[in-house]
XYZ file of C-alpha atoms in Angstrom:
755
model
C 0.561 52.126 17.222
C 2.459 55.507 17.923
C 1.203 58.074 20.078
C 2.178 61.765 19.600
C 1.676 64.607 22.116
C 0.621 67.687 20.482
C -0.160 70.988 21.749
C -3.231 72.315 20.418
C -5.131 75.623 20.046
C -8.247 75.178 18.269
C -9.125 78.028 15.962
C -12.433 80.107 16.393
C -15.184 78.690 14.486
C -18.295 80.770 13.360
C -22.166 80.110 14.883
C -25.270 79.925 13.221
C -28.689 79.704 14.724
C -30.539 76.502 15.256
C -33.037 75.467 17.662
C -34.288 71.928 18.995
C -32.487 69.585 21.280
C -32.226 66.973 18.654
C -31.598 69.255 15.795
C -28.241 69.234 14.178
C -25.990 71.757 15.667
C -22.971 74.019 14.325
C -19.438 73.773 15.561
C -19.482 75.821 18.399
C -17.576 79.003 18.571
C -14.624 78.942 20.721
C -13.034 81.539 22.699
C -9.259 80.917 23.989
C -8.387 81.647 27.384
C -5.996 84.600 27.337
C -2.437 84.051 28.302
C -0.471 85.901 31.274
C -0.521 89.529 30.031
C 3.110 90.202 28.957
C 3.479 92.637 26.466
C 7.440 92.706 25.999
C 9.891 95.262 25.981
C 8.196 98.850 25.785
C 10.276 102.182 25.289
C 10.032 104.838 27.508
C 8.105 107.858 26.492
C 11.038 110.200 27.772
C 10.318 113.001 25.121
C 7.521 114.587 27.585
C 10.065 115.385 29.848
C 11.893 117.751 27.600
C 8.762 119.290 26.656
C 7.638 119.919 30.365
C 8.339 122.803 32.485
C 8.443 123.238 36.461
C 4.862 124.265 36.323
C 3.758 121.089 34.469
C 2.471 118.335 36.787
C 2.622 114.849 36.771
C -0.950 113.121 36.784
C -1.280 109.715 38.248
C -4.664 107.799 38.243
C -3.654 105.506 41.253
C -6.216 102.796 40.356
C -6.454 99.188 42.169
C -6.811 97.612 38.536
C -4.566 99.909 36.503
C -2.220 102.785 37.386
C -2.318 105.542 34.500
C 0.374 108.143 34.187
C 1.261 111.210 32.319
C 1.894 114.645 31.946
C -0.483 117.275 32.580
C -0.502 118.664 28.475
C -1.136 115.016 27.529
C -4.497 114.084 25.905
C -4.309 110.723 27.076
C -2.014 108.731 29.915
C 1.510 107.620 28.389
C 1.657 105.083 30.908
C -0.671 102.063 31.964
C -0.085 99.202 33.866
C -1.026 97.245 37.030
C 0.801 97.992 40.212
C 2.487 95.011 40.502
C 6.169 93.915 41.207
C 8.157 90.845 40.869
C 11.167 90.527 42.728
C 13.558 87.573 42.902
C 17.114 86.502 43.397
C 18.965 85.403 40.237
C 21.706 83.269 41.395
C 23.999 83.610 38.246
C 23.931 87.423 38.152
C 24.015 87.544 42.018
C 21.552 90.271 42.210
C 18.035 91.083 42.898
C 16.058 91.627 39.942
C 12.768 93.708 39.763
C 9.788 93.318 37.369
C 7.029 96.129 37.438
C 3.576 95.903 35.689
C 3.295 93.903 32.652
C 7.002 92.855 33.070
C 6.133 90.762 36.036
C 4.432 88.328 33.892
C 7.577 87.554 31.399
C 7.637 83.833 32.689
C 6.701 81.300 35.578
C 9.137 82.498 37.964
C 8.465 86.181 37.822
C 4.871 85.353 38.000
C 5.090 83.407 41.036
C 6.521 86.367 42.762
C 4.009 88.684 41.909
C 3.049 91.356 44.785
C 0.329 93.858 44.304
C 0.472 97.182 46.200
C -3.274 97.527 47.125
C -5.027 95.139 49.661
C -7.194 92.261 47.797
C -10.446 93.724 46.535
C -10.005 97.359 47.969
C -8.415 100.483 46.999
C -6.181 100.853 49.960
C -2.649 100.477 49.682
C -1.435 97.689 52.031
C 2.344 97.191 50.595
C 4.283 100.051 50.607
C 7.610 98.595 49.069
C 5.460 97.526 46.194
C 3.725 101.129 45.562
C 7.284 102.646 45.814
C 8.750 100.139 43.101
C 5.721 101.148 41.104
C 6.484 104.747 41.532
C 10.199 104.341 40.532
C 8.864 102.671 37.432
C 6.369 105.278 36.573
C 9.103 108.038 36.885
C 11.807 106.442 35.267
C 9.706 105.693 32.433
C 8.407 109.630 32.060
C 12.050 110.556 31.812
C 12.377 111.735 35.453
C 15.960 110.606 36.302
C 17.628 113.633 37.738
C 20.907 113.622 39.480
C 19.612 114.777 42.690
C 17.537 112.034 42.852
C 14.255 114.383 43.160
C 11.482 114.407 40.733
C 11.061 118.271 40.118
C 7.548 118.429 38.851
C 4.252 118.796 40.967
C 2.453 115.622 41.539
C -1.291 115.222 41.094
C -3.013 111.810 42.368
C -6.188 110.276 42.333
C -7.312 108.441 45.643
C -10.733 106.376 46.579
C -13.406 107.956 48.280
C -13.192 108.294 52.126
C -9.399 107.307 51.621
C -7.640 106.268 55.182
C -5.768 109.082 56.613
C -2.845 107.038 57.199
C -2.752 105.769 53.466
C -2.772 109.412 52.432
C -0.082 110.728 55.121
C 2.417 107.842 54.053
C 1.897 108.698 50.500
C 2.553 112.370 51.123
C 5.445 111.475 52.970
C 6.574 109.041 50.628
C 6.355 111.696 47.458
C 8.096 114.575 49.464
C 10.956 112.255 51.531
C 11.952 110.101 48.871
C 11.059 111.659 45.732
C 11.356 115.594 46.654
C 8.328 116.256 44.977
C 7.800 120.392 44.808
C 3.947 120.061 45.462
C 1.398 117.509 45.735
C -2.474 117.440 45.286
C -5.135 114.603 45.740
C -8.328 114.255 44.005
C -11.398 111.314 43.786
C -10.978 110.132 40.502
C -14.918 109.998 40.014
C -15.141 113.317 40.547
C -12.479 114.247 37.920
C -14.361 111.918 35.501
C -17.388 113.971 35.917
C -15.640 117.153 35.514
C -14.073 116.153 32.221
C -17.777 115.269 30.736
C -18.878 118.713 31.769
C -20.905 117.737 34.609
C -22.084 120.578 37.410
C -24.950 118.811 39.273
C -25.840 114.968 39.391
C -25.513 111.786 40.626
C -22.162 110.194 39.898
C -22.299 106.069 40.088
C -18.986 104.892 39.966
C -18.444 101.419 39.837
C -14.760 100.464 39.611
C -12.529 97.623 40.087
C -12.613 97.422 43.959
C -16.100 99.093 45.038
C -19.100 101.008 43.652
C -19.883 104.742 44.870
C -22.746 106.891 44.735
C -21.868 110.600 44.985
C -24.292 113.201 44.813
C -22.818 116.816 43.319
C -24.515 120.167 43.404
C -22.938 123.076 41.491
C -19.605 121.170 41.230
C -19.508 120.294 44.847
C -20.145 117.153 46.309
C -22.146 116.440 49.057
C -19.703 114.003 50.780
C -22.195 113.285 53.893
C -24.484 111.630 51.404
C -22.281 109.500 49.606
C -22.798 105.681 49.980
C -20.737 102.548 49.020
C -21.365 98.969 47.932
C -18.638 96.621 48.342
C -18.608 95.293 44.637
C -16.806 95.898 41.929
C -14.669 94.142 39.053
C -12.483 92.519 41.627
C -15.136 90.706 43.469
C -16.976 90.130 40.084
C -13.978 88.052 39.035
C -13.477 86.148 42.154
C -17.199 85.204 42.347
C -16.887 83.909 38.666
C -14.078 81.761 39.898
C -15.732 80.279 42.874
C -18.751 79.527 40.735
C -16.528 77.872 38.116
C -14.874 75.744 40.584
C -17.889 74.524 41.952
C -19.360 73.607 38.459
C -15.660 71.935 37.594
C -14.133 70.684 40.825
C -12.320 68.444 38.568
C -11.282 70.645 35.993
C -7.665 69.935 34.612
C -6.511 73.726 33.910
C -5.562 76.322 35.964
C -7.970 79.059 36.300
C -6.202 82.372 37.034
C -7.789 85.753 38.286
C -6.520 87.337 35.089
C -8.640 84.829 32.834
C -11.787 85.400 35.182
C -11.668 89.266 34.818
C -11.262 88.506 31.004
C -14.388 86.282 31.018
C -16.586 88.971 33.038
C -15.384 91.628 30.647
C -15.993 89.865 27.300
C -18.636 87.378 28.028
C -20.983 89.011 30.869
C -23.879 91.337 30.192
C -26.709 92.870 32.412
C -30.236 91.094 32.024
C -33.046 93.527 31.783
C -35.340 90.664 33.178
C -33.197 88.673 35.463
C -35.621 86.466 36.859
C -37.714 85.381 33.607
C -34.344 85.295 31.762
C -32.268 82.789 34.279
C -35.631 80.335 34.176
C -34.901 79.976 30.184
C -31.367 80.377 30.134
C -30.871 76.889 29.892
C -33.493 76.188 27.269
C -32.426 73.976 24.370
C -33.670 76.678 21.557
C -31.116 79.119 21.282
C -28.799 77.600 23.884
C -25.724 77.106 21.202
C -25.602 80.865 20.956
C -26.108 81.621 24.646
C -23.423 79.127 25.721
C -20.007 80.425 25.304
C -16.917 77.913 25.317
C -13.811 78.821 26.635
C -11.259 76.541 25.669
C -7.983 76.033 27.659
C -4.693 74.721 26.214
C -4.612 70.763 26.137
C -2.651 68.100 24.858
C -4.287 65.236 22.741
C -2.900 62.033 22.220
C -3.497 61.279 18.366
C -2.864 57.865 17.138
C -1.505 57.234 13.824
C -4.144 55.122 11.575
C -3.069 52.262 9.832
C -3.586 51.496 6.148
C -6.212 49.066 5.052
C -3.576 46.478 4.004
C -1.851 46.592 7.334
C -5.358 46.182 9.160
C -6.359 43.262 6.797
C -2.729 41.688 7.629
C -3.533 42.137 11.478
C -6.825 40.853 11.072
C -5.512 37.644 9.400
C -3.050 37.036 12.116
C -5.637 37.278 14.923
C -7.758 34.893 12.631
C -5.010 32.537 12.221
C -3.776 32.544 15.936
C -7.364 31.980 16.715
C -7.909 28.856 14.353
C -4.636 27.511 16.133
C -5.880 28.122 19.724
C -9.189 26.344 18.779
C -7.374 23.419 17.274
C -5.036 22.873 20.221
C -8.186 23.487 22.750
C -9.933 20.358 20.653
C -6.825 18.499 20.751
C -6.338 18.746 24.867
C -10.141 18.128 25.042
C -9.849 14.845 22.858
C -6.834 13.693 24.784
C -8.714 14.405 27.883
C -11.970 12.184 26.786
C -9.268 9.241 25.978
C -8.113 9.523 29.347
C -11.378 9.719 31.055
C -12.354 6.286 28.896
C -9.398 4.631 30.128
C -10.048 5.483 33.736
C -13.579 4.567 33.221
C -12.880 0.954 31.652
C -10.391 0.596 34.335
C -12.816 0.970 37.319
C -15.740 -0.991 35.486
C -13.142 -3.905 35.271
C -11.957 -3.108 39.028
C -15.895 -3.425 40.102
C -16.279 -6.596 38.279
C -13.314 -8.210 39.979
C -14.378 -7.055 43.359
C -17.616 -9.159 42.955
C -15.608 -12.542 43.054
C -13.103 -11.123 46.341
C -13.292 -11.759 49.884
C -13.847 -8.868 51.944
C -10.382 -8.527 52.815
C -9.207 -8.588 49.209
C -12.161 -5.978 48.456
C -10.651 -3.631 51.407
C -6.982 -4.458 49.550
C -8.286 -3.329 46.289
C -10.015 -0.357 47.342
C -7.050 1.317 49.085
C -4.439 0.803 46.373
C -7.252 3.148 44.179
C -7.916 5.434 47.397
C -11.583 4.407 47.692
C -12.972 4.223 50.947
C -15.719 1.718 49.918
C -17.621 0.095 46.977
C -20.304 3.229 47.295
C -17.772 5.727 46.407
C -16.253 3.549 43.701
C -19.725 3.620 42.092
C -20.468 7.166 42.239
C -16.855 7.723 40.575
C -17.831 5.361 37.789
C -21.415 7.155 37.390
C -19.615 10.617 37.303
C -17.421 9.395 34.687
C -20.009 8.164 32.234
C -21.917 11.225 32.562
C -18.803 13.195 31.803
C -17.623 10.764 28.915
C -21.595 10.978 27.439
C -21.008 14.945 27.625
C -17.720 15.150 25.997
C -18.683 12.919 23.285
C -21.554 14.774 22.195
C -19.803 18.117 22.644
C -16.357 17.103 20.958
C -16.734 13.976 18.766
C -20.471 14.143 17.974
C -21.396 10.916 19.248
C -24.903 10.021 20.690
C -26.013 11.497 24.174
C -28.398 9.224 25.627
C -29.104 11.044 29.124
C -30.524 8.319 31.758
C -33.757 9.420 33.248
C -33.163 10.243 36.862
C -34.609 7.295 38.655
C -36.349 7.089 41.868
C -33.810 6.476 44.589
C -34.229 4.073 47.319
C -32.750 3.775 50.765
C -33.192 0.106 52.044
C -30.569 -0.023 54.773
C -32.433 2.979 56.384
C -35.016 0.133 57.541
C -32.467 -2.388 59.144
C -31.328 -2.067 62.504
C -27.469 -1.180 63.053
C -26.650 -4.589 65.158
C -27.544 -6.459 61.832
C -24.980 -4.623 60.018
C -21.390 -4.749 59.611
C -18.913 -1.894 59.505
C -19.282 -1.449 55.701
C -23.330 -1.642 55.719
C -22.843 0.846 58.451
C -20.903 3.306 56.084
C -23.405 2.487 53.638
C -26.228 3.379 55.571
C -24.784 6.698 56.552
C -24.354 7.511 53.181
C -28.086 6.812 52.511
C -29.136 8.539 55.065
C -27.268 11.678 53.657
C -28.547 10.924 50.221
C -31.942 10.882 51.563
C -31.531 14.467 53.482
C -30.778 15.750 50.008
C -33.722 14.162 48.311
C -35.974 15.345 50.944
C -34.490 19.102 50.848
C -34.883 19.000 46.853
C -38.440 18.228 47.169
C -38.799 20.875 50.030
C -37.363 23.392 47.630
C -39.452 22.265 44.512
C -42.671 22.877 46.922
C -41.591 26.028 48.369
C -40.787 27.156 44.715
C -44.545 26.308 43.783
C -45.786 27.830 46.857
C -43.772 31.204 45.784
C -45.189 31.090 42.653
C -48.823 30.942 43.684
C -47.984 33.772 46.451
C -46.640 35.735 43.469
C -49.896 34.969 41.283
C -52.073 35.743 44.398
C -50.676 39.211 44.739
C -50.527 39.796 41.137
C -54.608 39.226 41.420
C -54.839 41.178 44.511
C -52.818 43.893 43.039
C -55.083 43.878 40.134
C -58.307 44.105 41.884
C -56.982 46.986 43.944
C -56.060 48.902 40.930
C -59.625 48.422 39.639
C -61.265 49.544 42.603
C -58.877 52.399 43.930
C -56.819 53.618 40.988
C -55.582 56.813 42.538
C -54.336 55.070 45.891
C -52.893 52.391 43.670
C -50.910 54.876 41.627
C -49.698 56.622 44.774
C -48.100 53.293 46.022
C -46.360 52.872 42.922
C -44.919 56.568 43.052
C -43.670 55.769 46.572
C -41.912 52.461 45.640
C -40.380 54.432 42.667
C -39.181 57.356 45.144
C -37.540 54.592 47.612
C -35.760 52.798 44.740
C -34.239 56.022 43.426
C -33.144 56.968 46.803
C -31.534 53.527 47.389
C -29.791 53.803 43.623
C -28.499 57.174 44.535
C -27.088 56.261 47.913
C -25.516 53.048 46.402
C -24.044 55.609 43.793
C -22.693 58.084 46.377
C -21.252 54.887 48.681
C -19.327 53.853 45.599
C -18.010 57.566 45.011
C -17.256 57.708 48.736
C -15.369 54.410 48.678
C -13.122 56.067 46.075
C -12.301 59.167 48.293
C -10.088 58.103 50.916
C -11.134 61.399 53.158
C -14.800 59.971 53.062
C -16.710 58.577 55.888
C -17.299 55.057 54.252
C -13.527 54.703 53.426
C -12.562 55.399 56.827
C -15.124 52.844 58.262
C -13.705 50.423 55.612
C -10.207 51.064 56.979
C -11.217 50.992 60.569
C -12.763 47.483 59.955
C -9.525 46.451 58.617
C -7.801 47.679 61.420
C -10.012 45.812 63.795
C -9.303 42.728 61.811
C -5.792 42.990 62.161
C -5.941 43.306 65.971
C -8.614 43.438 68.491
C -6.498 45.360 70.963
C -4.682 47.730 68.606
C -2.703 49.474 71.621
C -0.689 46.207 72.666
C 1.607 44.200 71.038
C 1.127 40.604 69.978
C 3.468 38.043 71.429
C 4.854 35.419 69.381
C 2.686 32.286 69.870
C 0.264 33.787 72.361
C -2.281 35.020 70.110
C -5.259 32.880 69.077
C -6.638 34.062 65.792
C -10.178 32.541 65.752
C -11.725 34.704 62.990
C -14.438 32.772 61.011
C -15.303 30.574 63.843
C -18.643 32.612 63.926
C -20.476 32.421 60.542
C -21.044 36.235 61.067
C -17.271 36.927 60.651
C -17.643 36.188 56.755
C -19.688 39.063 56.484
C -16.713 41.526 57.264
C -15.471 40.626 53.541
C -18.599 41.908 51.864
C -18.049 45.071 53.979
C -14.513 45.529 53.400
C -15.180 44.786 49.363
C -18.068 46.637 48.434
C -19.802 48.650 51.341
C -22.823 48.127 53.382
C -25.362 47.495 51.105
C -23.907 46.755 47.634
C -23.917 43.907 45.491
C -23.937 42.986 41.874
C -27.473 41.322 42.286
C -29.023 44.060 44.527
C -28.209 46.389 41.457
C -29.656 44.239 39.286
C -32.845 43.833 41.469
C -32.833 47.445 41.732
C -33.207 48.202 38.208
C -35.295 45.314 37.221
C -37.905 46.707 40.189
C -37.679 50.183 39.071
C -38.199 49.232 35.416
C -41.141 47.415 36.411
C -42.776 50.000 38.502
C -42.250 52.773 35.686
C -43.866 50.177 32.861
C -46.800 50.370 35.214
C -46.932 54.021 35.550
C -46.506 54.249 31.922
C -49.724 52.410 31.439
C -52.104 53.877 34.039
C -50.512 57.064 35.416
C -51.623 59.995 32.139
C -49.245 62.521 34.081
C -45.887 59.801 33.999
C -44.450 60.221 30.535
C -41.294 58.691 28.946
C -39.580 61.591 30.057
C -40.302 61.102 33.340
C -38.448 57.517 33.612
C -34.855 57.249 35.005
C -33.573 56.159 31.342
C -34.910 59.773 29.864
C -33.473 61.647 32.674
C -30.168 60.205 32.198
C -30.266 61.088 28.567
C -27.994 64.282 27.905
C -30.507 65.474 25.290
C -32.943 65.717 28.203
C -30.714 66.695 31.064
C -30.737 69.905 32.626
C -27.310 69.386 34.076
C -25.832 68.485 31.346
C -26.941 71.864 29.300
C -25.652 73.943 32.231
C -22.008 71.859 32.491
C -21.699 70.931 28.740
C -24.069 72.972 26.367
C -26.639 71.604 23.903
C -23.986 68.938 22.602
C -22.639 65.640 23.485
C -19.823 65.235 25.648
C -16.861 62.856 25.088
C -15.012 62.290 28.315
C -12.418 60.596 26.532
C -11.540 63.885 24.627
C -8.964 66.073 26.224
C -10.220 69.101 24.158
C -13.803 68.982 25.677
C -12.255 68.004 28.941
C -10.421 71.539 28.945
C -13.311 73.398 28.044
C -15.417 75.729 30.005
C -19.124 76.247 29.333
C -20.294 80.068 30.465
C -23.998 80.395 30.432
C -25.873 81.237 33.379
C -22.855 82.713 34.812
C -22.986 85.431 32.098
C -25.849 87.197 33.759
C -25.556 86.148 37.320
C -22.068 87.393 38.197
C -23.059 91.194 36.953
C -26.652 90.869 38.352
C -24.989 91.101 41.948
C -24.614 95.017 41.625
C -28.547 95.327 41.687
C -29.133 91.983 43.934
C -26.327 91.693 45.927
C -27.783 88.746 48.071
C -26.989 86.464 45.258
C -23.393 86.470 46.427
C -24.094 86.616 50.269
C -23.301 90.098 50.240
C -25.288 92.019 53.334
C -26.138 95.173 51.710
C -28.684 97.215 49.585
C -28.539 96.855 45.609
C -27.469 99.850 43.661
C -31.199 101.181 43.145
C -32.161 101.036 46.626
C -29.167 103.110 47.801
C -29.869 105.415 44.821
C -33.397 105.741 45.783
C -32.509 106.422 49.648
C -30.166 109.018 48.529
C -32.418 110.925 46.037
C -35.744 110.365 48.179
C -34.379 110.291 51.737
C -31.368 112.545 51.903
C -32.037 115.117 49.698
C -34.734 117.183 51.388
C -35.088 119.689 49.242
C -37.294 118.703 45.953
C -35.487 121.557 43.916
C -32.231 119.455 44.601
C -33.954 116.238 43.973
C -34.986 117.475 40.608
C -31.743 118.793 39.758
C -29.625 115.721 40.424
C -31.979 113.258 38.852
C -31.357 115.431 35.573
C -27.608 114.051 35.233
C -27.233 110.321 36.229
C -23.905 109.832 35.577
C -21.845 106.249 35.000
C -18.171 105.997 35.186
C -15.761 102.930 36.066
C -14.994 100.171 34.075
C -17.632 98.250 35.822
C -20.474 100.088 34.366
C -19.317 99.037 30.664
C -21.455 95.540 30.839
C -24.041 95.644 27.830
C -27.344 96.856 29.168
C -26.065 98.364 32.283
C -27.353 101.851 31.257
C -30.857 100.517 30.123
C -31.114 98.378 33.408
C -30.555 101.123 35.850
C -32.684 103.976 34.070
C -35.671 101.444 33.851
C -35.357 100.503 37.504
C -34.694 103.886 38.807
C -37.653 105.042 37.023
C -39.933 102.612 39.101
C -38.914 104.077 42.379
C -39.454 107.689 41.280
C -42.283 110.046 41.213
C -44.036 109.385 37.983
C -43.571 113.143 36.971
C -39.826 112.968 37.907
C -37.418 114.016 35.070
C -34.600 111.592 34.754
C -31.449 111.399 32.645
C -28.903 108.849 32.729
C -25.607 109.084 30.575
C -22.585 107.334 30.957
C -18.741 108.809 30.478
C -17.136 109.216 26.969
C -14.451 106.847 28.475
C -15.385 105.181 31.705
C -11.804 104.016 31.901
C -9.557 107.056 31.091
C -12.031 110.144 32.170
C -10.509 109.998 35.675
C -7.140 110.799 34.459
C -8.032 112.969 31.666
C -10.167 115.216 34.311
C -7.251 115.366 36.685
C -5.191 116.364 33.893
C -8.005 119.161 32.719
C -7.815 120.226 36.355
C -4.268 121.267 36.521
C -4.228 123.213 33.763
C -7.082 125.314 34.850
C -6.230 128.568 36.498
C -6.681 128.589 39.923
C -7.897 125.091 40.737
C -4.422 122.782 41.206
C -2.624 126.018 42.381
C -4.826 126.460 45.302
C -5.203 122.876 46.016
C -1.779 121.805 46.264
C 0.660 121.272 49.251
C 3.945 122.562 48.759
C 6.867 121.199 50.420
C 7.562 124.601 52.344
C 3.997 123.701 53.781
C 4.627 120.176 54.233
C 7.814 120.860 56.425
C 6.018 123.599 58.228
C 2.422 122.270 59.010
C 3.298 118.565 59.039
C 2.047 115.128 56.833
C -1.565 115.239 57.626
C -2.144 118.941 56.533
C -4.121 119.106 53.357
C -6.183 121.979 51.507
C -10.050 121.660 50.889
C -11.182 121.732 47.129
C -14.141 120.544 45.184
C -12.676 117.388 43.989
C -11.253 115.796 47.038
C -12.146 114.084 50.436
C -12.230 117.128 52.244
C -14.533 119.346 50.172
C -15.819 122.837 50.784
C -19.145 122.942 52.589
C -21.903 124.550 51.041
């Protein structure tokens, strides 16, 4: 049989609605795991530089997920890429190569060297070498490659809420000193997005890649003292999904990457409108084939080339012929063995006949020649041969089998004193004493067996009487016994699993036992000839072999006893306990069609462990609503913070003291940021926020036109307005005169004008 290895990417199929755990299911719809986001060569849009003037600003939305850059007169950013840089030394070219953005995903070498400018899970820049490489790439792609080495254009850059002073100071120093920027201004991305959507007064909920901020705004001025942050965003959601999947599939053969987790969260997750009830019924078999999303990772399937019917027939004929020859050969060997036994039996009978007429000395010589101790051993050998010959004739030759009924054995020499017997008779007497002990032991065993049968019958009779007099107590005893047996089975399975793990306690105890067997004093060296190995002298020593082989409490007979005992108890419960049904039995619970664990791991279809395709599949079901729910219930992910609704209610009901301001803000609750794009986010926020507000409060919730790009568009719009950017920018002369920490206040920055 020929085996071929083929790299397979399964096509995406269609899905139709079916219900029921045993009803036929259509082929599952399969989503492919995304490849690294390499986009190939992208030409630089350099024509914008020719269209710009000295007053045209470069607008950069410096997000933790993607950096977006363009000119202030553009309608949308010209560049959009992650703030990644991969550097490695090319030995052939003898130079250091740098790949920025999506180019860093070109191959495995570059992907292994990727470094991000931001600290993981935050909007704070932590790697300034990478940030400088990202800015170099940005300015080059925009066509800014002057001979002086400066950019000669103003820069407007977004920053997170409450940005660190050190981070802003370092960025300002980098832009002025390294790129000779004529002027720089900073602003908060959420405020720019609100401006682009024509907001004046309201509550901004900005849920982005690294965090979620709530910013109250009155008359286009943010109230920075009332801003609150929830440390949860798209990055934390992807990390949480990765953690859940690694716990769900601890032996998954594929590699789960951050990029793939972010894509799963973005494409498959949604906000539940009733999380508690939906979670309870999410794994119900009715409709599970639509709720369960299958993610297919690349796999290598072994394909066996099937043989034709003629080839299979020839192979079967060859096997049949080979089996026939083996049977003939075995029959011939058994016949030869039978002939040899008959010859031996004839020889020993002849020897026994000749011994009757010989002297004692001659008898001893003849017995010694055939290696017999005495005549009793010869007689025993003859009986065994006769029995073996009869059995062989009946099986192979078809001759009659006349088993002799077991005669009652007598032991006459036991009553004769030893002084009246010679040496041969004494040996015969000792042999008869041993035979008598065996007969008595068999008799005792027979009596004990009959007593055991009587005891079991008595216990069954008493058990029957107890069941008739106290049914509830009898059922409770059966339930307790069943629970104990299930626990023993679980412990046995756990022990077997632990023995396969060399780091488990069971395996360590096994190795410790082996080490103790090797030496009673491991710290001392054995001297040649000076160590007496007396292992086996005590009967308890042989129990070590069982411990080493299968553990302390595992044996095939014990497994059979546990299984038979459990089935017996479950049969009794099925007969007399109305609350105990077929679905309650262990066999039914092991059935995949009745297993909640199978529905969680493998969906509503059977799982073939031999299939590489199914082994490389991830099933997203409860994770689809569990991951985005953390924004509303952070405790799900172990986050010690209030949820989004609690934070919003605190800002509106506690921090805004004026009822007029509270009513004004409630008329415009604005959603922006990529983490608000989940289906159902706006409806859930509106419904739960309404529950914590006065009944007569007017509430309006709306989302940004483009939650991803509106921050950049708002910043570009701000630079085109008269009096906005010009008053807020810090020029190079002001930087040189007043220092790196100098910052002008404006309505869209972290240092806003007081009301």
